[in-house]
Amino acid sequence: MKLPNQFYRPLAIGAPAPLREPPVKVERMIHFVPPHLEKFRAKVPELVKQVDVVLGNLEDAIPADAKEAARAGFIEMAKATDFGSTGLWTRMNALNSPWALDDMIEIVGAVGSKLDVVMLPKVEGPWDIAYLDQLLAQLEARHSVTKPILIHAILETAEGVKNVDAIASASPRMHGISLGPADLAASRAMKTTRVGGGHPDYKVIADAEPGQGPRASFQQDLWHYTIAKMVDACASAGIKAFYGPFGDFSDAPACEAQFRNAFLLGCAGAWSLHPSQIAIAKKVFSPDPQEVAFAKRVLDAMPDGTGAVMIDGRMQDDATWKQCKVVVDLAKQVAAKDADLARIYGF
Ligand code: GLV
Ligand code: MG
C-alpha cells in the first residue's frame, strides 16, 4: 500500500505535482463530439460557447476503422480551437484495446498542455487508475506538460461498481466518475436494450382490491442504487459524480427526469450526446432559482450557521444551513459563468 507521504509525489521525474484539491469548475454537461467527422469538428468553435465541457470521443460509437481518424481529428480540433474556460476532455479507448496506448502517446504528445481530463472507460478497479496515472506522468514529463491531466472514470462494469470506493480514491489525479448505464447493464446481465433511463417493466404494483378496477403501478428508477453508491464514493473522496448518457433523444421529459434524479442525489452534471440535451442539462444542473432564493434566506437568517430558526413554518438548523450552503455555493459558481442566471439568482 502506498504510504500517505507518497500520495502527492509526481510519478515521474519532471511531471507536474499532483493537485491537492480538484479545480472548482462548473461542469453541467460533458458534450460528446465524434472527432473523426469533419461536420462535427466544424461546429466545435460554436459549441465551446454553449457547453461547459467538450469531449472528443474515441471509444464506443466510433467505428473500429475510424479510431485513428478520430484520434487525429481530436488533435486537430484541440489545436485549432481556443477553449477559453470550457473544458477539453477526451474519452480514450479501454485499456485492453489495441488503441489505448497510442491514444495517450499521441494526444499528450500533441496537445497535452490543452487537455484537462481523460475519461477512462470500463474501469474495473484502482489498478486501472494506477496504470493510467503512471503513463500520464511519464508523458507529461516527456512533453513538459506543466498542469496535471486529470482522470475521470466511467463506472460501467459490475466489478467497477464493487470497487468504486477504491477507484474514487486511487489517485490525486481523479477528477470524478460517471455512470455508464449501457455497458453496466450488459455487464450485470440486466435485461434491457437501452442507453440509460427507466424501463416500463421495472415497477411496483398496488395491492389488488376487490372491485377497485385497474391496479396502480409506478415505474421505479433502475439506477438509484448505483448512482447513490457512486455519489458516496465520490463525495467521500472529494471528487465529483456524474450521470452518463441518455440514449433516447426523442424523449426530452424522460432525459430531464433522469438528469434531475441524479442532480438531487448529488451529481454535478451529465453527458450530452445530442444538441437538444445541452439545454436540458443546463436547466437541471443549475440550481432552481426558487431554491436558491430560499437557501439565501436561510443563510441570512443564521449568519454563523448555528442554532435553529423557523422560516415559512419549516425548521432550519445547522444541517439545513449546510444544505443551503451547497445550493448557494453552486449557484455562485454557475452565476460566475452565466450572466443570465447571475441576474435571476440576484448575485
Ligand atoms: C457509457 O459509456 C455507457 O456504457 O453507458
Ligand atoms: Mg460505455
PDB file of N, CA, C and O and ligand atoms in Angstrom, residues 59 91 154 156 179-184 195 245 271, ligand 1:
ATOM      1  N   GLU A  59     -13.855   6.255 -28.051  1.00  0.00           N
ATOM      2  CA  GLU A  59     -14.222   4.877 -27.693  1.00  0.00           C
ATOM      3  C   GLU A  59     -15.514   4.430 -28.385  1.00  0.00           C
ATOM      4  O   GLU A  59     -15.695   4.673 -29.591  1.00  0.00           O
ATOM      5  N   ARG A  91     -12.442  10.978 -24.382  1.00  0.00           N
ATOM      6  CA  ARG A  91     -12.698   9.624 -23.870  1.00  0.00           C
ATOM      7  C   ARG A  91     -11.817   8.690 -24.664  1.00  0.00           C
ATOM      8  O   ARG A  91     -12.045   8.482 -25.863  1.00  0.00           O
ATOM      9  N   ILE A 154     -15.228   5.908 -15.927  1.00  0.00           N
ATOM     10  CA  ILE A 154     -16.629   5.524 -16.176  1.00  0.00           C
ATOM     11  C   ILE A 154     -16.915   4.262 -15.368  1.00  0.00           C
ATOM     12  O   ILE A 154     -16.157   3.285 -15.401  1.00  0.00           O
ATOM     13  N   GLU A 156     -18.944   1.308 -15.249  1.00  0.00           N
ATOM     14  CA  GLU A 156     -19.793   0.624 -16.225  1.00  0.00           C
ATOM     15  C   GLU A 156     -19.520  -0.867 -16.288  1.00  0.00           C
ATOM     16  O   GLU A 156     -19.816  -1.504 -17.295  1.00  0.00           O
ATOM     17  N   LEU A 179     -21.564   7.500 -14.318  1.00  0.00           N
ATOM     18  CA  LEU A 179     -22.281   6.235 -14.503  1.00  0.00           C
ATOM     19  C   LEU A 179     -22.397   5.944 -16.005  1.00  0.00           C
ATOM     20  O   LEU A 179     -22.833   6.804 -16.775  1.00  0.00           O
ATOM     21  N   GLY A 180     -22.025   4.730 -16.403  1.00  0.00           N
ATOM     22  CA  GLY A 180     -22.203   4.290 -17.799  1.00  0.00           C
ATOM     23  C   GLY A 180     -23.279   3.215 -17.833  1.00  0.00           C
ATOM     24  O   GLY A 180     -22.976   2.018 -17.771  1.00  0.00           O
ATOM     25  N   PRO A 181     -24.555   3.605 -17.941  1.00  0.00           N
ATOM     26  CA  PRO A 181     -25.627   2.624 -17.761  1.00  0.00           C
ATOM     27  C   PRO A 181     -25.700   1.579 -18.868  1.00  0.00           C
ATOM     28  O   PRO A 181     -26.187   0.468 -18.616  1.00  0.00           O
ATOM     29  N   ALA A 182     -25.209   1.892 -20.061  1.00  0.00           N
ATOM     30  CA  ALA A 182     -25.364   0.926 -21.160  1.00  0.00           C
ATOM     31  C   ALA A 182     -24.417  -0.253 -20.972  1.00  0.00           C
ATOM     32  O   ALA A 182     -24.838  -1.417 -20.957  1.00  0.00           O
ATOM     33  N   ASP A 183     -23.133   0.031 -20.794  1.00  0.00           N
ATOM     34  CA  ASP A 183     -22.196  -1.070 -20.567  1.00  0.00           C
ATOM     35  C   ASP A 183     -22.473  -1.768 -19.245  1.00  0.00           C
ATOM     36  O   ASP A 183     -22.312  -2.988 -19.140  1.00  0.00           O
ATOM     37  N   LEU A 184     -22.876  -0.990 -18.244  1.00  0.00           N
ATOM     38  CA  LEU A 184     -23.136  -1.605 -16.931  1.00  0.00           C
ATOM     39  C   LEU A 184     -24.302  -2.588 -17.018  1.00  0.00           C
ATOM     40  O   LEU A 184     -24.252  -3.679 -16.432  1.00  0.00           O
ATOM     41  N   VAL A 195     -29.948   2.825 -23.639  1.00  0.00           N
ATOM     42  CA  VAL A 195     -28.826   3.586 -23.069  1.00  0.00           C
ATOM     43  C   VAL A 195     -29.402   4.482 -21.973  1.00  0.00           C
ATOM     44  O   VAL A 195     -29.864   5.590 -22.210  1.00  0.00           O
ATOM     45  N   PRO A 245     -24.844   8.798 -20.152  1.00  0.00           N
ATOM     46  CA  PRO A 245     -25.639   9.040 -21.356  1.00  0.00           C
ATOM     47  C   PRO A 245     -27.115   8.696 -21.203  1.00  0.00           C
ATOM     48  O   PRO A 245     -27.476   7.791 -20.461  1.00  0.00           O
ATOM     49  N   TRP A 271     -23.815  13.636 -19.292  1.00  0.00           N
ATOM     50  CA  TRP A 271     -23.308  13.726 -20.664  1.00  0.00           C
ATOM     51  C   TRP A 271     -24.410  14.271 -21.568  1.00  0.00           C
ATOM     52  O   TRP A 271     -25.588  13.934 -21.379  1.00  0.00           O
TER      53      TRP A 271
HETATM   54  C1  GLV B   1     -21.397   4.673 -21.476  1.00  0.00           C
HETATM   55  O1  GLV B   1     -20.302   4.535 -21.919  1.00  0.00           O
HETATM   56  C2  GLV B   1     -22.274   3.586 -21.196  1.00  0.00           C
HETATM   57  O2  GLV B   1     -21.844   2.452 -21.434  1.00  0.00           O
HETATM   58  O3  GLV B   1     -23.399   3.841 -20.758  1.00  0.00           O
END
